Structures are given as structure tokens and as C-alpha cells.
PDB file of C-alpha atoms in Angstrom:
ATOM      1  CA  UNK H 187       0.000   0.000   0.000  1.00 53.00           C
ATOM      2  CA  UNK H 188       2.716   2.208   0.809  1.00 72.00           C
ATOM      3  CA  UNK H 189       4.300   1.944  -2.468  1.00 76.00           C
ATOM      4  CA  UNK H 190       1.070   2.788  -4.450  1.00 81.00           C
ATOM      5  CA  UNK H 191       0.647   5.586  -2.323  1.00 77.00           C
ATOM      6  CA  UNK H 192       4.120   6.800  -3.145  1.00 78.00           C
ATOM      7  CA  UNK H 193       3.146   6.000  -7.269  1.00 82.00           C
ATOM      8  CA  UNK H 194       0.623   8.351  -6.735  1.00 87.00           C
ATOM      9  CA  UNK H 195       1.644  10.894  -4.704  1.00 88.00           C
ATOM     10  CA  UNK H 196       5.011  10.702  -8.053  1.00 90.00           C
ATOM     11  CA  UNK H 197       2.105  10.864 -10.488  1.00 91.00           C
ATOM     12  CA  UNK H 198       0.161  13.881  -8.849  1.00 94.00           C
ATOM     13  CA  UNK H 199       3.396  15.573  -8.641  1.00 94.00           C
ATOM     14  CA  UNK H 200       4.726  14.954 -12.003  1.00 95.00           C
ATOM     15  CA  UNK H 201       1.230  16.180 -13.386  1.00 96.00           C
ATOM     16  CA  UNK H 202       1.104  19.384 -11.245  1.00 96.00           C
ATOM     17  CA  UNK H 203       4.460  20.382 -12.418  1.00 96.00           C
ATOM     18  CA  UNK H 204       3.260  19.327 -16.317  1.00 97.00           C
ATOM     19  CA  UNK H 205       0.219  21.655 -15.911  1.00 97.00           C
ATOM     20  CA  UNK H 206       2.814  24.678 -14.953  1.00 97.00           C
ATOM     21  CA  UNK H 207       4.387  24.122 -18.052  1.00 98.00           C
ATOM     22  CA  UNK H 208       1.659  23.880 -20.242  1.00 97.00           C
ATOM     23  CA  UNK H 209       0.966  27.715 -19.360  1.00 97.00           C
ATOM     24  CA  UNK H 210       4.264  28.638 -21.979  1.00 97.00           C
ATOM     25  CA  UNK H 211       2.369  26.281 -24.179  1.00 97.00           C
ATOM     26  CA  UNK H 212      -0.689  28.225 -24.835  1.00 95.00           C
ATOM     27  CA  UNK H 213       1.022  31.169 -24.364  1.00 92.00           C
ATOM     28  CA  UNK H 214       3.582  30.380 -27.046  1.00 86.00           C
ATOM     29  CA  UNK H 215       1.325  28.436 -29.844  1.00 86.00           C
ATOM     30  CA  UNK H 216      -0.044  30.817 -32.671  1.00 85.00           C
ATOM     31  CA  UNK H 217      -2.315  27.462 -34.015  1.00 91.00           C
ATOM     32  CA  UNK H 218      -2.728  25.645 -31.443  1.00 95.00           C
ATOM     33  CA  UNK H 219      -1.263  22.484 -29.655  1.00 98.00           C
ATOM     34  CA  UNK H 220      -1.826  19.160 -29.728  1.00 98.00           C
ATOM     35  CA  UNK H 221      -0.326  17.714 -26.551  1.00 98.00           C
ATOM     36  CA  UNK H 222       2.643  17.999 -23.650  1.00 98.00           C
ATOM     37  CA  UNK H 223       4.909  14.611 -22.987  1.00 98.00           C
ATOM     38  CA  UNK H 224       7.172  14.031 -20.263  1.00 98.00           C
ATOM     39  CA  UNK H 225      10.880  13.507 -21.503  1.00 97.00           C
ATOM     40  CA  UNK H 226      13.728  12.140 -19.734  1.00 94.00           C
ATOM     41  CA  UNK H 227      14.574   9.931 -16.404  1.00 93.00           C
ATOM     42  CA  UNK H 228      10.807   9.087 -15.668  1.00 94.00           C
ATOM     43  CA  UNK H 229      10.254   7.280 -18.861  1.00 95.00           C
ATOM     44  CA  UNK H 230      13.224   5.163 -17.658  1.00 95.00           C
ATOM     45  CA  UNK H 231      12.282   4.807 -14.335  1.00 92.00           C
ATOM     46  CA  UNK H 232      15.751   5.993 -13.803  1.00 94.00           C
ATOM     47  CA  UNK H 233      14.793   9.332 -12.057  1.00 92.00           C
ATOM     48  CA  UNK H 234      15.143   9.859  -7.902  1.00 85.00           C
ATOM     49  CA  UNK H 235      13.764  12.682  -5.744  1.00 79.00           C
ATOM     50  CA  UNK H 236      14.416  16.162  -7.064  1.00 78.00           C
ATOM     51  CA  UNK H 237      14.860  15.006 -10.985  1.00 86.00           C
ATOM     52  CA  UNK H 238      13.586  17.412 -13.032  1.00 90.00           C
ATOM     53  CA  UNK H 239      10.766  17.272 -15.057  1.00 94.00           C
ATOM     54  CA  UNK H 240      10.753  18.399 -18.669  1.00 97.00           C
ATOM     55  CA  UNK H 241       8.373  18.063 -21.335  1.00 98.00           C
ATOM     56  CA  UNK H 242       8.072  18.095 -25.237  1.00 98.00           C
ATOM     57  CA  UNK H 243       5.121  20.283 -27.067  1.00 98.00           C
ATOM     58  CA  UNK H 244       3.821  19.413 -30.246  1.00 98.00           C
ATOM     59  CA  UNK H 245       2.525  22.287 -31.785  1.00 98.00           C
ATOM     60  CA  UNK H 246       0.194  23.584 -34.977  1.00 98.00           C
ATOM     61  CA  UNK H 247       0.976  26.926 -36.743  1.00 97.00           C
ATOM     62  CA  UNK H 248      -1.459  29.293 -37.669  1.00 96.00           C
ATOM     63  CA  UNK H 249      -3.117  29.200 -41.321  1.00 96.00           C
ATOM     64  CA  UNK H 250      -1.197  31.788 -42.454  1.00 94.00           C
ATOM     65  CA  UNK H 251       2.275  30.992 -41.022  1.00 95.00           C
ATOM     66  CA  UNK H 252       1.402  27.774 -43.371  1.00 95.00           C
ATOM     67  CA  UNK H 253      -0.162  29.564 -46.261  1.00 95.00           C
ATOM     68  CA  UNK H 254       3.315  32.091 -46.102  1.00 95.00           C
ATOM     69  CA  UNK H 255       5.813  29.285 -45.667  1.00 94.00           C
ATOM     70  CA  UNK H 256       6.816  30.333 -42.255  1.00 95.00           C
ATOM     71  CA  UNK H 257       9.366  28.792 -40.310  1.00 96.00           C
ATOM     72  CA  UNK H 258       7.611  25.351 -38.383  1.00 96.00           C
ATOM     73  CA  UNK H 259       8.344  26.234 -34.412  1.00 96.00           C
ATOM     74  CA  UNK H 260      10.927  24.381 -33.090  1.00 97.00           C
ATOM     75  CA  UNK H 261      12.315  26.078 -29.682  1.00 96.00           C
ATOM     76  CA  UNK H 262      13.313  25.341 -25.511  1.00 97.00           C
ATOM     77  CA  UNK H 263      11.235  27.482 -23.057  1.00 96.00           C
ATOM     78  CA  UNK H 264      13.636  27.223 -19.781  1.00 96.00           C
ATOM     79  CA  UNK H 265      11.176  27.675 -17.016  1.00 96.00           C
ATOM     80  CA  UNK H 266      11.691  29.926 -13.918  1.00 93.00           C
ATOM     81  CA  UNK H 267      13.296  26.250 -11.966  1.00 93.00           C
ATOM     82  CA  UNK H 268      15.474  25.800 -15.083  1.00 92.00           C
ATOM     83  CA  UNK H 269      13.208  22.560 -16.263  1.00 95.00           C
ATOM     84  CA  UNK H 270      12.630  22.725 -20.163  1.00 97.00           C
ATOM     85  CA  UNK H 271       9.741  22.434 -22.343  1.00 97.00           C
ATOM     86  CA  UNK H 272      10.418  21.954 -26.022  1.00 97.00           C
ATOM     87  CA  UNK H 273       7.918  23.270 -28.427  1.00 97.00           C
ATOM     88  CA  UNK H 274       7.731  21.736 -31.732  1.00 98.00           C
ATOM     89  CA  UNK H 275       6.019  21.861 -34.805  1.00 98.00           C
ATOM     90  CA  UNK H 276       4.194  18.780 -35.320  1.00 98.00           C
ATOM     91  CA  UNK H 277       5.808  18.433 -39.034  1.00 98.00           C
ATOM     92  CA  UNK H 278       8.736  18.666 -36.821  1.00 98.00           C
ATOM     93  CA  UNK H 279       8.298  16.549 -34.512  1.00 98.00           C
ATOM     94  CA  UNK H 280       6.874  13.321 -36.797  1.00 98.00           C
ATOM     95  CA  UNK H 281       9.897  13.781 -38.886  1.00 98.00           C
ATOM     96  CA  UNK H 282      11.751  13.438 -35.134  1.00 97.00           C
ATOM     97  CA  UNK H 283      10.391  10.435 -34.523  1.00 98.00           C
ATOM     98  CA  UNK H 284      10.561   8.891 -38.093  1.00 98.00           C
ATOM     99  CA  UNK H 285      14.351   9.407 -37.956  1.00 97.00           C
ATOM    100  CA  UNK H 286      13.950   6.806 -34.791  1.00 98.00           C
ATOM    101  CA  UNK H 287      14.951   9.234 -31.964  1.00 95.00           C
ATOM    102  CA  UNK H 288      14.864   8.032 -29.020  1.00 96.00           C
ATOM    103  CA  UNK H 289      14.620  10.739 -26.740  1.00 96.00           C
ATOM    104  CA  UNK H 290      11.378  11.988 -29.511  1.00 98.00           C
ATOM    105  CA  UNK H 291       9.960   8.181 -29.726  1.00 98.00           C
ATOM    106  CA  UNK H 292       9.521   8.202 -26.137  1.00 98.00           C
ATOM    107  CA  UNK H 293       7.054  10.735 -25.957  1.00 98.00           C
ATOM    108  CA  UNK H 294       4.787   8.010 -27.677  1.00 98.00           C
ATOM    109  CA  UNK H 295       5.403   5.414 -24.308  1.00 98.00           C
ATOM    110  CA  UNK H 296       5.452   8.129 -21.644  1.00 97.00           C
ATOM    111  CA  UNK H 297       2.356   7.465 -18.956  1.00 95.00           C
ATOM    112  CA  UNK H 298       2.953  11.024 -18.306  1.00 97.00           C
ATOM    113  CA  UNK H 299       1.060  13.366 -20.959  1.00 98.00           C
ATOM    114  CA  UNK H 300      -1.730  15.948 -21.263  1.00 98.00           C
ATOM    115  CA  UNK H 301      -3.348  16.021 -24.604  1.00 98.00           C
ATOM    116  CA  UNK H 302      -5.558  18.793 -25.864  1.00 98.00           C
ATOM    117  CA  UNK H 303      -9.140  17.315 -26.208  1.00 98.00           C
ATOM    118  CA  UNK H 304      -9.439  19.070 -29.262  1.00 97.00           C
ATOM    119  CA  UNK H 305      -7.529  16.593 -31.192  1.00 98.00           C
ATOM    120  CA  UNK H 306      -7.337  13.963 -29.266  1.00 98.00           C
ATOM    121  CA  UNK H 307      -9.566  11.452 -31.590  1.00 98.00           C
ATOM    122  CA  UNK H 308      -6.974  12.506 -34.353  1.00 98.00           C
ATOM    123  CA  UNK H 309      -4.092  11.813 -32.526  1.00 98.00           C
ATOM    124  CA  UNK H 310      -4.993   8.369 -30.365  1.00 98.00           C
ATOM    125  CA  UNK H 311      -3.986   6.508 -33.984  1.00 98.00           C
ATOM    126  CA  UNK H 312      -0.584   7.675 -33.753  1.00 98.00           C
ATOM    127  CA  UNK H 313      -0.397   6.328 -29.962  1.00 98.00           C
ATOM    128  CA  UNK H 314      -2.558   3.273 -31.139  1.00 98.00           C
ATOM    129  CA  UNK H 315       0.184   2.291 -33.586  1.00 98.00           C
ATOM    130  CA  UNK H 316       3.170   3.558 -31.689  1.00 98.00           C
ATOM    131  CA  UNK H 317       5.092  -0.067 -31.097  1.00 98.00           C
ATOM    132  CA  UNK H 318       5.275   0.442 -35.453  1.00 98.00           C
ATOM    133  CA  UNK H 319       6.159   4.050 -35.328  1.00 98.00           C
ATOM    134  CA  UNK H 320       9.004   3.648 -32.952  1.00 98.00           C
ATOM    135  CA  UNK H 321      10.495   0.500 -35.628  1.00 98.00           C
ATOM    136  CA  UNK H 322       9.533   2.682 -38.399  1.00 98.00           C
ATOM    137  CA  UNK H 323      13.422   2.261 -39.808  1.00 98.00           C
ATOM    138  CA  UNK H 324      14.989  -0.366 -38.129  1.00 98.00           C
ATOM    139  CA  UNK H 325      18.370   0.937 -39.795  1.00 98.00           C
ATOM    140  CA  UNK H 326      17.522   4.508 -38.425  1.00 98.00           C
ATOM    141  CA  UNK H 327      16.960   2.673 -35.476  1.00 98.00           C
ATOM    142  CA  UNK H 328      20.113   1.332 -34.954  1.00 98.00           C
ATOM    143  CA  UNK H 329      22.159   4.431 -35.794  1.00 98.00           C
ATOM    144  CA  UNK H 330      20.640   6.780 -33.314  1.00 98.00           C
ATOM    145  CA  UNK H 331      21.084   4.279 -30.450  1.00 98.00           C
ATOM    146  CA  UNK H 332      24.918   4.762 -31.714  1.00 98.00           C
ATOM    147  CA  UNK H 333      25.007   8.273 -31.976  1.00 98.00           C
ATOM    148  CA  UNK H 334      23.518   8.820 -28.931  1.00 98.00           C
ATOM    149  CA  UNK H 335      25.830   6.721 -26.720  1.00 98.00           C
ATOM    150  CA  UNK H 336      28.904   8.436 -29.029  1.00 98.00           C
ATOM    151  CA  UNK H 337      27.713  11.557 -27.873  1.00 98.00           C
ATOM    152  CA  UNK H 338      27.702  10.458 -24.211  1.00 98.00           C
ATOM    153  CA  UNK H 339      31.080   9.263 -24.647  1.00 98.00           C
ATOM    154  CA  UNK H 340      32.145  12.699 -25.951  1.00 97.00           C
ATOM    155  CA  UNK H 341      30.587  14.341 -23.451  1.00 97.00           C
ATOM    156  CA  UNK H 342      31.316  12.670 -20.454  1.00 98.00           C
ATOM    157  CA  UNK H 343      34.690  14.143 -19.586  1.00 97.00           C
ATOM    158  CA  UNK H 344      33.993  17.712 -20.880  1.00 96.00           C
ATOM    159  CA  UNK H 345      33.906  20.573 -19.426  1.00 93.00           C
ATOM    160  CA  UNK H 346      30.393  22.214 -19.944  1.00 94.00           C
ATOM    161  CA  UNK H 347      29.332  24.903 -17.410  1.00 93.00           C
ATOM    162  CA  UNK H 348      26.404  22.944 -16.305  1.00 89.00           C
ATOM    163  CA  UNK H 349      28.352  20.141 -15.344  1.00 93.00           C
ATOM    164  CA  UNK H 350      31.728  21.261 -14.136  1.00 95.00           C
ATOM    165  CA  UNK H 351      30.441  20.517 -10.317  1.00 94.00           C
ATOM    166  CA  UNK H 352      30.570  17.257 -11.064  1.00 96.00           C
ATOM    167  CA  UNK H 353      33.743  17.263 -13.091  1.00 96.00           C
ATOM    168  CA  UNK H 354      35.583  18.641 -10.442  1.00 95.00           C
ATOM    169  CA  UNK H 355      33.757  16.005  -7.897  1.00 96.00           C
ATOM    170  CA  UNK H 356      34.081  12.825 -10.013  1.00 97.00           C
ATOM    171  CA  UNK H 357      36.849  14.052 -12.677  1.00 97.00           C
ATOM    172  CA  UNK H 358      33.996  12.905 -15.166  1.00 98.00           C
ATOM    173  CA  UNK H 359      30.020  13.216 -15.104  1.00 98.00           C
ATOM    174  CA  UNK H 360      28.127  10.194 -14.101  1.00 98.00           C
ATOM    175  CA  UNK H 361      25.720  11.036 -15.589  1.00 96.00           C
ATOM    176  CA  UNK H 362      26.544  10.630 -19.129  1.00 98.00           C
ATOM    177  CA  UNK H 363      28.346   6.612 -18.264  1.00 98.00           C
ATOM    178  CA  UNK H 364      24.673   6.080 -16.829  1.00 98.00           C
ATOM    179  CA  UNK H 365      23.127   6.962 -20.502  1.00 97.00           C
ATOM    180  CA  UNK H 366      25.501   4.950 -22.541  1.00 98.00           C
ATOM    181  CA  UNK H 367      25.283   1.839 -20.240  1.00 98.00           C
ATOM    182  CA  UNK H 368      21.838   2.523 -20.497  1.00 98.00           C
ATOM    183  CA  UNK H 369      21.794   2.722 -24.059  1.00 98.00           C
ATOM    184  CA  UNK H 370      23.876  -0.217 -24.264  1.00 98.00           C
ATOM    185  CA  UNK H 371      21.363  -2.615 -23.079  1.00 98.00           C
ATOM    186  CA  UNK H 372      18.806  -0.930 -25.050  1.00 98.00           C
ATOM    187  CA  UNK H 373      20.846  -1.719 -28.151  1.00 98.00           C
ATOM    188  CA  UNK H 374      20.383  -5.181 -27.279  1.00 98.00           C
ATOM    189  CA  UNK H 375      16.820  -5.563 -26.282  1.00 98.00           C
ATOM    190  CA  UNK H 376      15.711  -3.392 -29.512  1.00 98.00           C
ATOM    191  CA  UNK H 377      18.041  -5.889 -31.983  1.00 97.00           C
ATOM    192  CA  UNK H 378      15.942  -8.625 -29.888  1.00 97.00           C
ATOM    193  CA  UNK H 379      12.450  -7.585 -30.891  1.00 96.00           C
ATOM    194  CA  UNK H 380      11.588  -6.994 -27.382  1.00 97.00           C
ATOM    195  CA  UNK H 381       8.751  -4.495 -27.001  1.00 98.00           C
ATOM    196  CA  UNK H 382       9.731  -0.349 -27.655  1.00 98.00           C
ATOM    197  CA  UNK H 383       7.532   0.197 -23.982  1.00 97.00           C
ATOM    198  CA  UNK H 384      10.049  -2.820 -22.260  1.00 97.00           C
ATOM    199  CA  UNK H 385      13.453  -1.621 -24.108  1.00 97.00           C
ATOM    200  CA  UNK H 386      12.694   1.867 -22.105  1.00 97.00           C
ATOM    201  CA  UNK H 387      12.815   0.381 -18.725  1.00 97.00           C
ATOM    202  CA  UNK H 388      16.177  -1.147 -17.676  1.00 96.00           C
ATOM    203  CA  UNK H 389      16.422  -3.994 -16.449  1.00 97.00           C
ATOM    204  CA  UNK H 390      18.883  -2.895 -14.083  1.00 97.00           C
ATOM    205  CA  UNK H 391      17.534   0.269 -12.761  1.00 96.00           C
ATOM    206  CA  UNK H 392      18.669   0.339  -9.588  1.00 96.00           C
ATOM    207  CA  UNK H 393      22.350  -0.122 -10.861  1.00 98.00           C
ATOM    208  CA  UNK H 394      21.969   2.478 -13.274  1.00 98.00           C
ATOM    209  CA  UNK H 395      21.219   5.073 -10.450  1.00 97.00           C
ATOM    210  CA  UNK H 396      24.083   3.870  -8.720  1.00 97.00           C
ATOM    211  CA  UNK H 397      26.293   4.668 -12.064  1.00 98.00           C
ATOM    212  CA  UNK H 398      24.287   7.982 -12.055  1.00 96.00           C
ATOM    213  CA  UNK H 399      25.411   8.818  -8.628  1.00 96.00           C
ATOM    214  CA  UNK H 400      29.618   8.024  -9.062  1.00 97.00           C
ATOM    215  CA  UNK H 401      30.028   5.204  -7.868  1.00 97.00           C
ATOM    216  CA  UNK H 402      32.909   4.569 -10.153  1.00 98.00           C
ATOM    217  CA  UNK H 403      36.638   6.442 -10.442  1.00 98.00           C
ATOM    218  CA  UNK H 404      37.576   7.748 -13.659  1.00 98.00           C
ATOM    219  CA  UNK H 405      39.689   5.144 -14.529  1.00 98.00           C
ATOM    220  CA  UNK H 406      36.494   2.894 -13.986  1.00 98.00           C
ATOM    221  CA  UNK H 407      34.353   4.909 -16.089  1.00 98.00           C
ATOM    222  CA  UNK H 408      36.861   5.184 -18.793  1.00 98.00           C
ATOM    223  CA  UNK H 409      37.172   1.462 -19.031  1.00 98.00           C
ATOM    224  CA  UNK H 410      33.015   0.661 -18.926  1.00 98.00           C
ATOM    225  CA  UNK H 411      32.605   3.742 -21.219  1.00 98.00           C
ATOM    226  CA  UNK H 412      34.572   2.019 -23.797  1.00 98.00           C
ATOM    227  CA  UNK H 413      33.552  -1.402 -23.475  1.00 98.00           C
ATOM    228  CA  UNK H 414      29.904  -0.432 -24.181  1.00 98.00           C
ATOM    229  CA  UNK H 415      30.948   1.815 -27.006  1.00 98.00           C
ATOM    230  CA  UNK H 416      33.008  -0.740 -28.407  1.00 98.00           C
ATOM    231  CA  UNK H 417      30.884  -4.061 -28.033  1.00 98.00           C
ATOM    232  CA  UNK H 418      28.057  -1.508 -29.611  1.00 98.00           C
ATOM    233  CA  UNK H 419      29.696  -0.534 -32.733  1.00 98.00           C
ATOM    234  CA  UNK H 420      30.002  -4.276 -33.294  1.00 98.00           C
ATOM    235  CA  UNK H 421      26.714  -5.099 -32.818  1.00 98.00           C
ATOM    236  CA  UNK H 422      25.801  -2.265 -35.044  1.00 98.00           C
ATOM    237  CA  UNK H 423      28.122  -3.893 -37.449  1.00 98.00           C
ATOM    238  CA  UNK H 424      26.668  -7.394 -37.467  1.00 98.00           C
ATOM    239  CA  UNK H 425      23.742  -6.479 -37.505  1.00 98.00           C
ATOM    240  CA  UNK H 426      23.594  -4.082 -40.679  1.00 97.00           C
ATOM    241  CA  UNK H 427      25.771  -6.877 -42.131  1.00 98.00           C
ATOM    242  CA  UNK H 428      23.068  -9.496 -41.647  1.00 98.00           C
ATOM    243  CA  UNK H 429      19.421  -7.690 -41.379  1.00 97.00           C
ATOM    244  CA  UNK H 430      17.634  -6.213 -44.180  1.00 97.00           C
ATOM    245  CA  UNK H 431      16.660  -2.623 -43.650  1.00 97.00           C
ATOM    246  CA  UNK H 432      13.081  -2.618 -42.911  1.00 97.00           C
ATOM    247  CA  UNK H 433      10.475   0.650 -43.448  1.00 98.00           C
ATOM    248  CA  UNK H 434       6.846   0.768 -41.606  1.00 98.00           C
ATOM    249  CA  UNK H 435       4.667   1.864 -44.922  1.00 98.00           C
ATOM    250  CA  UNK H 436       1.626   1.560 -42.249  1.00 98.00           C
ATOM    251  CA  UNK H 437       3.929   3.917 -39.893  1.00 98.00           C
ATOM    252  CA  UNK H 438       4.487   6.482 -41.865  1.00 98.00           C
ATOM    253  CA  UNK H 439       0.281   6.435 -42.896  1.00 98.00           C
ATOM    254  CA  UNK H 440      -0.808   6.654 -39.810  1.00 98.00           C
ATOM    255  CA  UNK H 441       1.790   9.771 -39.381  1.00 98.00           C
ATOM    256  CA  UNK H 442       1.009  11.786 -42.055  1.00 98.00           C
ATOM    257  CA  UNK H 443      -2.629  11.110 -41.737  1.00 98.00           C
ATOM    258  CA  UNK H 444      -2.744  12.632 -38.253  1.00 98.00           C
ATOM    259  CA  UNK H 445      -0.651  15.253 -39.441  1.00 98.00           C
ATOM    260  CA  UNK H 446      -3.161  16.018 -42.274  1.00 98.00           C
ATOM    261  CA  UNK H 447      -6.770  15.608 -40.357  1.00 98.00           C
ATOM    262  CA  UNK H 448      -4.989  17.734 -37.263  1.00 98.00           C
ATOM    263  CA  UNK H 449      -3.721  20.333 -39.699  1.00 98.00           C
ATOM    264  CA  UNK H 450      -7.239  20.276 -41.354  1.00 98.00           C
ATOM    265  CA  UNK H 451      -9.083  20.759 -38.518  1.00 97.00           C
ATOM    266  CA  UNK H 452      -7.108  23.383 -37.153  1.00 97.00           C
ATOM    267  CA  UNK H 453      -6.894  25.619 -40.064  1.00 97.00           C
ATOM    268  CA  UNK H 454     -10.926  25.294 -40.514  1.00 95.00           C
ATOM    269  CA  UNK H 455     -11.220  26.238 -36.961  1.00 92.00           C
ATOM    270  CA  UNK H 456      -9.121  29.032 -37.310  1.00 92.00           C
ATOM    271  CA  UNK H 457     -10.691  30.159 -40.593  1.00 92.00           C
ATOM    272  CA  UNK H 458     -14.250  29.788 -39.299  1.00 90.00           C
ATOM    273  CA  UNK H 459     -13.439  31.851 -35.917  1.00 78.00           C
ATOM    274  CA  UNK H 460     -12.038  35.162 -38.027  1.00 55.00           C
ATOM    275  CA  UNK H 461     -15.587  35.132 -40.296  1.00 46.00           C
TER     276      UNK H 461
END
């Protein structure tokens, strides 16, 4: 009992905090706005007391930012507690996910989302089909889990301003090591077939947040860091060596369909209002 009471005293918070920052949201969207998803440590079940919580936007321009070409929206709104929301055009953010994204295909998983009753019949297909949306491109797939972990690798040992504390603490940032680890057993269970929703949750959580934390020296974190970059650029290997790439035709339907009706009923809503 206690635990469920702690689940939902998590959820109740998380949702308060997701209501805040849907106030940039409306304030921000010249169309409209289809929905706000958690991003980040929650999906992973990876995140502890104080993580923050920030949150992708998909977003609709106005009919005449469309009509005139206008840049699509694609921005960060840092809030006042330095959590982020990230507003993006839906045209955007589809393309986002069809490149295989990981930290975009989540959004699709996340228990965590508000979504704007206005649109939410158009948009349930999208979340209906989403275990064929996130293996869209199985070869896109593959390569982002890479360049994601590469870029954990990279950044683990530099010196950006937001992480120097931990720099000078650990000599490296945990933080990063957790991610490729992380992203190394994800690697694995997405080659598998295992299910998008299961290859988001470790199976090793609780070690993960001890990685996150420092439990290891540099020297230690140097050594795992390259192991798991290593053993993953194989498997990358192998696998484009032996499996066919593979595209979601239904996928990318159900995409631009919602993309289409959403559009249309925005615009039509917009164009009606002004008569």
C-alpha cells in the first residue's frame, strides 16, 4: 500500500508540475497544440527525488504561417526552476520520430502526458500504432542508439558549465556513463524484438542510479565507457551486415494522416473563428 501511495503521490506531482508548463504552451502556440509529454529519467524509471521534469510540445501553426511558408516552431522554453519544455512543430516533430529518436519516440510510451481534447480522436492513432512508429526504420533505429551513446562518450569528460560541479567532484560526469550503459542494453533488447515500452525500462535500474550517482573512479568509467561503445559498434556492425533494412509503410500512414486531419481541422477552426 505504501508503495502505491508513493506512485501516486510521483504521479500527482509529475502532473502538477506538467500543468505549470503547459501555461508557456498556450502562451507560445499561434495554431494551437496538440499535446505535452514528459521527456527524460521518468520514462526510464531511472529518475530519484528532485529530478527534473521536462516536457516536449507538439505544436500547430497558424493558417497563415502555413499559407506564407513560415518557419515550423521548433524552440526550448527554460522555465523559472530551469526545467525545459520543447515546443515543436508537429511536421517537426513526426519527422523526429521517423528518424527513430529516441529521446522523440519516447514521448509516444510516456504514462505522463496531457493532450488537448481538441484533437485527441486525431491523434490516439498515432499512440494506437506507436510499437510500429518507434520501428519505423529499423536501420535509423540502430544508428541513433549509436550516436547517442557516441555523444555520451564525448561528453562525459567535458567541461560544460552545467556540469563542471561534477567534473571537479568525479573528474567525469556520471551522468553521461549512466546513458551509454543505459543505451547499451537498449541496443540489445531493440536488436531482440523486445517491445519499444520494455526496451525503455532497464532492467537494471537500480544499478543504473548507482552509475548515475559516481560510484565509479575515472579510470572505472573510462574502461566501462569504452567497453559499451566498443561491443556496440560491433553489434551495429553485425547487424547491418546481416538484417535487411526494414520501413513501416503503415507507420508512416498513420503519421502523415494525423498530421493532415490535425492540420485540417485546425486551419478550418481558425478560418471559421475570423468570419
Amino acid at each position: 500500500m505504501t508503495t502505491l501511495i508513493q506512485n501516486e503521490q510521483k504521479r500527482q506531482k509529475i502532473m502538477a508540475r506538467m500543468r505549470e508548463h503547459l501555461v508557456p504552451v498556450l502562451e507560445h502556440c499561434r495554431g494551437g497544440w496538440v499535446g505535452l509529454f514528459l521527456q527524460g529519467s521518468q520514462n526510464y524509471n531511472l529518475d530519484y527525488e528532485g529530478s527534473d521534469i521536462d516536457t516536449k510540445a507538439i505544436m500547430l501553426p497558424s493558417f497563415s504561417d502555413f499559407v506564407l511558408n513560415a518557419k515550423p516552431l521548433s524552440t526550448t522554453h527554460i522555465m523559472e526552476n530551469d526545467e525545459h519544455v520543447d515546443f515543436k512543430d508537429i511536421r517537426l516533430m513526426f519527422d523526429c520520430i521517423k528518424k527513430q529518436n529516441v529521446n522523440f519516440v519516447e514521448i509516444l510510451f510516456t504514462p505522463y502526458s496531457i493532450i488537448n481534447p481538441e484533437y485527441a480522436d486525431l491523434f490516439q492513432p498515432v499512440l494506437d500504432a506507436r510499437e510500429e512508429i518507434a520501428r519505423y526504420n529499423n536501420y535509423a533505429g540502430m544508428n541513433c542508439i549509436m550516436g547517442m551513446a557516441l555523444e555520451k562518450q564525448k561528453a562525459m569528460e567535458h567541461p560544460y558549465p552545467a556540469t563542471m560541479d561534477k567534473i571537479e567532484a568525479f573528474g567525469y560526469d556520471p551522468k553521461q556513463l549512466h546513458h551509454a550503459l543505459r543505451l547499451r542494453e537498449f541496443m540489445t533488447r531493440y536488436e531482440a524484438g523486445e517491445p519499444y515500452a520494455d526496451c525503455l525500462i532497464s532492467n537494471q535500474c537500480d544499478y543504473l542510479k548507482e552509475v548515475k550517482r559516481g560510484c565509479y573512479s575515472l579510470e572505472e568509467a573510462r574502461a566501462l565507457m569504452s567497453t559499451a561503445i566498443q561491443s556496440m559498434t560491433e553489434d551495429k556492425k553485425r547487424y547491418m551486415d546481416t538484417v535487411p533494412v526494414s520501413i513501416n509503410q503503415h507507420a508512416n500512414e498513420v503519421l502523415q494522416k494525423a498530421t493532415v486531419e490535425i492540420l485540417k481541422r485546425s486551419f478550418l477552426k481558425e478560418i471559421q473563428g475570423g468570419e
